[in-house]
Amino acid sequence: MRVELKPRFFSEIISIINQLVTEANLKFDKDGLSIIALDPGSVAMVIFEMPKENFLAYDVTQETIALSLDDLKQVLKRVEKADAIVLEKKENMLKVSSKDGIRRSFHLALINLEEEERKKPSLSFTSLIEMSSDLLKESIEDVSIVADSFSFISSKKDKSFKIIGRGTLNKSEIEFNEDEIKASLGDDKTAYSVEYFEKFVKASKIFEKVKISYKTDHPCQLEFFNEGSDIKLTFILAPRIEE
């Protein structure tokens, strides 16, 4: 196994995933790299998909390696200014090396991560919204001031989509117009954790757009992406049941 890629983007991706999980399987196959991991509380799932066309070089048939993301993140920070890095499996180690300037290389121990192979779940939704990822990030910052949870609320009749946070005394409400979002709306209302969303929206640093999919009292799905690219970072979060 040998792949070559841009380090800064990959470093930021691993840092975001590492907020949820400390260890993960990196699956390389004929189509590219995928990471699917569930947080320890089984509340959130993260799915990263990077087709092989987005690598600078890709020489893999089928390989799954398990790593400490804490260690990988630290190594990638040391080489992220390089023009390119190379990932190579060397027996029971992953070699990470830079290709320009100061030639750095690190060898990370592969681990035995005993878990069933995870697959992206098949979910159905009735409210679908696409918006700027920065706009979602700002909205979560707004609701975090007043509450530790918030609700997505949509109305098919009114063609409205709102994000509302309500604390003991205070409330934050953001309503979006047609210039700000693309939407197919149902009549839905579901609450989610601000803490988890604060982690998710850090993806706005590297992805310009986000698709929000949800329905009443069901998990929501956030798919971060850039126009014209097949690279995706997806989060699935269980609803927060409020009394």
mmCIF file of N, CA and C in Angstrom, residues 65-136:
data_model
loop_
_atom_site.group_PDB
_atom_site.id
_atom_site.type_symbol
_atom_site.label_atom_id
_atom_site.label_comp_id
_atom_site.label_asym_id
_atom_site.label_seq_id
_atom_site.Cartn_x
_atom_site.Cartn_y
_atom_site.Cartn_z
ATOM 1 N N ILE A 65 -6.425 -0.419 7.638
ATOM 2 C CA ILE A 65 -5.469 -0.253 8.728
ATOM 3 C C ILE A 65 -6.158 0.479 9.872
ATOM 4 N N ALA A 66 -5.841 0.074 11.091
ATOM 5 C CA ALA A 66 -6.403 0.720 12.280
ATOM 6 C C ALA A 66 -5.301 1.501 12.978
ATOM 7 N N LEU A 67 -5.639 2.726 13.373
ATOM 8 C CA LEU A 67 -4.641 3.625 13.934
ATOM 9 C C LEU A 67 -5.199 4.396 15.121
ATOM 10 N N SER A 68 -4.300 4.864 15.963
ATOM 11 C CA SER A 68 -4.644 5.882 16.940
ATOM 12 C C SER A 68 -4.730 7.218 16.210
ATOM 13 N N LEU A 69 -5.897 7.844 16.210
ATOM 14 C CA LEU A 69 -6.040 9.139 15.547
ATOM 15 C C LEU A 69 -5.334 10.235 16.331
ATOM 16 N N ASP A 70 -5.187 10.046 17.638
ATOM 17 C CA ASP A 70 -4.410 11.003 18.425
ATOM 18 C C ASP A 70 -2.984 11.080 17.880
ATOM 19 N N ASP A 71 -2.378 9.922 17.648
ATOM 20 C CA ASP A 71 -0.999 9.881 17.146
ATOM 21 C C ASP A 71 -0.922 10.393 15.711
ATOM 22 N N LEU A 72 -1.862 9.956 14.869
ATOM 23 C CA LEU A 72 -1.844 10.380 13.469
ATOM 24 C C LEU A 72 -2.008 11.887 13.352
ATOM 25 N N LYS A 73 -2.885 12.453 14.161
ATOM 26 C CA LYS A 73 -3.096 13.904 14.134
ATOM 27 C C LYS A 73 -1.799 14.648 14.459
ATOM 28 N N GLN A 74 -1.089 14.202 15.484
ATOM 29 C CA GLN A 74 0.145 14.867 15.878
ATOM 30 C C GLN A 74 1.202 14.793 14.778
ATOM 31 N N VAL A 75 1.314 13.640 14.136
ATOM 32 C CA VAL A 75 2.274 13.477 13.046
ATOM 33 C C VAL A 75 1.917 14.377 11.866
ATOM 34 N N LEU A 76 0.638 14.413 11.494
ATOM 35 C CA LEU A 76 0.218 15.227 10.349
ATOM 36 C C LEU A 76 0.469 16.713 10.601
ATOM 37 N N LYS A 77 0.365 17.148 11.853
ATOM 38 C CA LYS A 77 0.670 18.540 12.186
ATOM 39 C C LYS A 77 2.126 18.874 11.865
ATOM 40 N N ARG A 78 3.022 17.888 12.014
ATOM 41 C CA ARG A 78 4.441 18.108 11.776
ATOM 42 C C ARG A 78 4.787 18.176 10.287
ATOM 43 N N VAL A 79 3.929 17.619 9.434
ATOM 44 C CA VAL A 79 4.255 17.576 8.004
ATOM 45 C C VAL A 79 3.249 18.340 7.150
ATOM 46 N N GLU A 80 2.324 19.055 7.769
ATOM 47 C CA GLU A 80 1.237 19.643 6.983
ATOM 48 C C GLU A 80 1.687 20.803 6.095
ATOM 49 N N LYS A 81 2.895 21.332 6.293
ATOM 50 C CA LYS A 81 3.394 22.405 5.424
ATOM 51 C C LYS A 81 4.091 21.872 4.177
ATOM 52 N N ALA A 82 4.264 20.572 4.098
ATOM 53 C CA ALA A 82 4.881 19.966 2.917
ATOM 54 C C ALA A 82 3.941 20.057 1.720
ATOM 55 N N ASP A 83 4.508 19.990 0.530
ATOM 56 C CA ASP A 83 3.673 19.989 -0.673
ATOM 57 C C ASP A 83 2.883 18.693 -0.794
ATOM 58 N N ALA A 84 3.477 17.607 -0.293
ATOM 59 C CA ALA A 84 2.810 16.305 -0.369
ATOM 60 C C ALA A 84 3.389 15.389 0.703
ATOM 61 N N ILE A 85 2.587 14.384 1.092
ATOM 62 C CA ILE A 85 3.071 13.350 1.997
ATOM 63 C C ILE A 85 2.759 11.992 1.398
ATOM 64 N N VAL A 86 3.505 11.000 1.848
ATOM 65 C CA VAL A 86 3.316 9.630 1.389
ATOM 66 C C VAL A 86 2.947 8.768 2.591
ATOM 67 N N LEU A 87 1.902 7.956 2.421
ATOM 68 C CA LEU A 87 1.508 6.972 3.422
ATOM 69 C C LEU A 87 1.823 5.587 2.862
ATOM 70 N N GLU A 88 2.620 4.813 3.609
ATOM 71 C CA GLU A 88 2.991 3.476 3.178
ATOM 72 C C GLU A 88 2.842 2.495 4.338
ATOM 73 N N LYS A 89 2.273 1.348 4.061
ATOM 74 C CA LYS A 89 2.224 0.306 5.078
ATOM 75 C C LYS A 89 3.515 -0.489 5.026
ATOM 76 N N LYS A 90 4.191 -0.557 6.167
ATOM 77 C CA LYS A 90 5.439 -1.306 6.289
ATOM 78 C C LYS A 90 5.251 -2.321 7.410
ATOM 79 N N GLU A 91 4.916 -3.558 7.018
ATOM 80 C CA GLU A 91 4.634 -4.621 7.970
ATOM 81 C C GLU A 91 3.535 -4.178 8.937
ATOM 82 N N ASN A 92 3.841 -4.009 10.227
ATOM 83 C CA ASN A 92 2.806 -3.629 11.196
ATOM 84 C C ASN A 92 2.888 -2.149 11.560
ATOM 85 N N MET A 93 3.414 -1.334 10.638
ATOM 86 C CA MET A 93 3.561 0.100 10.860
ATOM 87 C C MET A 93 3.015 0.875 9.662
ATOM 88 N N LEU A 94 2.614 2.113 9.913
ATOM 89 C CA LEU A 94 2.284 3.042 8.831
ATOM 90 C C LEU A 94 3.381 4.090 8.786
ATOM 91 N N LYS A 95 4.063 4.175 7.661
ATOM 92 C CA LYS A 95 5.103 5.181 7.472
ATOM 93 C C LYS A 95 4.483 6.426 6.855
ATOM 94 N N VAL A 96 4.687 7.564 7.507
ATOM 95 C CA VAL A 96 4.209 8.862 7.012
ATOM 96 C C VAL A 96 5.431 9.716 6.732
ATOM 97 N N SER A 97 5.619 10.118 5.485
ATOM 98 C CA SER A 97 6.815 10.885 5.139
ATOM 99 C C SER A 97 6.471 12.064 4.249
ATOM 100 N N SER A 98 7.211 13.155 4.418
ATOM 101 C CA SER A 98 7.040 14.340 3.590
ATOM 102 C C SER A 98 7.916 14.220 2.350
ATOM 103 N N LYS A 99 7.571 14.957 1.298
ATOM 104 C CA LYS A 99 8.283 14.803 0.028
ATOM 105 C C LYS A 99 9.168 15.983 -0.351
ATOM 106 N N ASP A 100 9.106 17.071 0.407
ATOM 107 C CA ASP A 100 9.878 18.236 0.002
ATOM 108 C C ASP A 100 10.485 18.896 1.239
ATOM 109 N N GLY A 101 11.426 19.832 1.001
ATOM 110 C CA GLY A 101 12.039 20.545 2.114
ATOM 111 C C GLY A 101 12.769 19.575 3.032
ATOM 112 N N ILE A 102 12.577 19.731 4.341
ATOM 113 C CA ILE A 102 13.148 18.808 5.303
ATOM 114 C C ILE A 102 12.420 17.480 5.180
ATOM 115 N N ARG A 103 13.163 16.417 4.863
ATOM 116 C CA ARG A 103 12.537 15.104 4.687
ATOM 117 C C ARG A 103 12.259 14.496 6.062
ATOM 118 N N ARG A 104 10.993 14.509 6.453
ATOM 119 C CA ARG A 104 10.594 13.923 7.726
ATOM 120 C C ARG A 104 9.876 12.605 7.477
ATOM 121 N N SER A 105 10.067 11.668 8.361
ATOM 122 C CA SER A 105 9.296 10.431 8.287
ATOM 123 C C SER A 105 8.979 9.947 9.697
ATOM 124 N N PHE A 106 7.804 9.383 9.837
ATOM 125 C CA PHE A 106 7.331 8.853 11.116
ATOM 126 C C PHE A 106 6.766 7.464 10.873
ATOM 127 N N HIS A 107 6.925 6.599 11.874
ATOM 128 C CA HIS A 107 6.369 5.249 11.786
ATOM 129 C C HIS A 107 5.376 5.069 12.924
ATOM 130 N N LEU A 108 4.117 4.840 12.577
ATOM 131 C CA LEU A 108 3.053 4.680 13.566
ATOM 132 C C LEU A 108 2.636 3.214 13.653
ATOM 133 N N ALA A 109 2.516 2.736 14.875
ATOM 134 C CA ALA A 109 2.117 1.345 15.079
ATOM 135 C C ALA A 109 0.661 1.153 14.685
ATOM 136 N N LEU A 110 0.407 0.105 13.934
ATOM 137 C CA LEU A 110 -0.968 -0.270 13.627
ATOM 138 C C LEU A 110 -1.546 -1.005 14.831
ATOM 139 N N ILE A 111 -2.826 -0.844 15.056
ATOM 140 C CA ILE A 111 -3.470 -1.454 16.223
ATOM 141 C C ILE A 111 -4.507 -2.467 15.764
ATOM 142 N N ASN A 112 -4.918 -3.295 16.677
ATOM 143 C CA ASN A 112 -5.962 -4.275 16.400
ATOM 144 C C ASN A 112 -7.281 -3.720 16.935
ATOM 145 N N LEU A 113 -8.061 -3.192 16.051
ATOM 146 C CA LEU A 113 -9.331 -2.582 16.447
ATOM 147 C C LEU A 113 -10.441 -3.576 16.153
ATOM 148 N N GLU A 114 -10.854 -4.277 17.181
ATOM 149 C CA GLU A 114 -11.850 -5.330 17.000
ATOM 150 C C GLU A 114 -13.257 -4.749 17.027
ATOM 151 N N GLU A 115 -13.816 -4.610 15.853
ATOM 152 C CA GLU A 115 -15.194 -4.152 15.731
ATOM 153 C C GLU A 115 -15.749 -4.633 14.407
ATOM 154 N N GLU A 116 -17.053 -4.764 14.339
ATOM 155 C CA GLU A 116 -17.680 -5.164 13.088
ATOM 156 C C GLU A 116 -17.496 -4.056 12.052
ATOM 157 N N GLU A 117 -17.359 -4.480 10.804
ATOM 158 C CA GLU A 117 -17.225 -3.483 9.745
ATOM 159 C C GLU A 117 -18.490 -2.629 9.681
ATOM 160 N N ARG A 118 -18.298 -1.339 9.794
ATOM 161 C CA ARG A 118 -19.443 -0.426 9.795
ATOM 162 C C ARG A 118 -19.773 0.003 8.372
ATOM 163 N N LYS A 119 -21.053 0.206 8.144
ATOM 164 C CA LYS A 119 -21.511 0.683 6.851
ATOM 165 C C LYS A 119 -22.359 1.936 7.053
ATOM 166 N N LYS A 120 -22.375 2.765 6.034
ATOM 167 C CA LYS A 120 -23.201 3.968 6.097
ATOM 168 C C LYS A 120 -24.666 3.544 6.151
ATOM 169 N N PRO A 121 -25.405 3.971 7.175
ATOM 170 C CA PRO A 121 -26.800 3.538 7.298
ATOM 171 C C PRO A 121 -27.685 4.142 6.209
ATOM 172 N N SER A 122 -28.734 3.428 5.879
ATOM 173 C CA SER A 122 -29.720 3.917 4.921
ATOM 174 C C SER A 122 -30.855 4.585 5.703
ATOM 175 N N LEU A 123 -30.961 5.894 5.572
ATOM 176 C CA LEU A 123 -31.950 6.651 6.338
ATOM 177 C C LEU A 123 -32.885 7.391 5.387
ATOM 178 N N SER A 124 -34.089 7.646 5.855
ATOM 179 C CA SER A 124 -35.044 8.447 5.071
ATOM 180 C C SER A 124 -35.342 9.736 5.824
ATOM 181 N N PHE A 125 -35.529 10.813 5.077
ATOM 182 C CA PHE A 125 -35.759 12.128 5.663
ATOM 183 C C PHE A 125 -36.914 12.819 4.947
ATOM 184 N N THR A 126 -37.547 13.750 5.651
ATOM 185 C CA THR A 126 -38.639 14.507 5.040
ATOM 186 C C THR A 126 -38.310 15.988 4.881
ATOM 187 N N SER A 127 -37.258 16.460 5.550
ATOM 188 C CA SER A 127 -36.807 17.842 5.372
ATOM 189 C C SER A 127 -35.352 17.835 4.930
ATOM 190 N N LEU A 128 -35.093 18.495 3.805
ATOM 191 C CA LEU A 128 -33.760 18.538 3.208
ATOM 192 C C LEU A 128 -33.391 19.991 2.956
ATOM 193 N N ILE A 129 -32.260 20.417 3.501
ATOM 194 C CA ILE A 129 -31.835 21.812 3.388
ATOM 195 C C ILE A 129 -30.379 21.866 2.969
ATOM 196 N N GLU A 130 -30.064 22.724 2.021
ATOM 197 C CA GLU A 130 -28.676 22.959 1.627
ATOM 198 C C GLU A 130 -28.346 24.429 1.880
ATOM 199 N N MET A 131 -27.199 24.683 2.517
ATOM 200 C CA MET A 131 -26.814 26.052 2.824
ATOM 201 C C MET A 131 -25.298 26.164 2.905
ATOM 202 N N SER A 132 -24.829 27.391 3.063
ATOM 203 C CA SER A 132 -23.416 27.628 3.324
ATOM 204 C C SER A 132 -23.034 27.009 4.668
ATOM 205 N N SER A 133 -21.899 26.339 4.723
ATOM 206 C CA SER A 133 -21.454 25.747 5.989
ATOM 207 C C SER A 133 -21.128 26.834 7.013
ATOM 208 N N ASP A 134 -20.661 27.990 6.549
ATOM 209 C CA ASP A 134 -20.395 29.105 7.471
ATOM 210 C C ASP A 134 -21.689 29.606 8.106
ATOM 211 N N LEU A 135 -22.767 29.589 7.352
ATOM 212 C CA LEU A 135 -24.056 30.040 7.879
ATOM 213 C C LEU A 135 -24.541 29.093 8.979
ATOM 214 N N LEU A 136 -24.362 27.810 8.788
ATOM 215 C CA LEU A 136 -24.726 26.861 9.842
ATOM 216 C C LEU A 136 -23.845 27.069 11.067
#
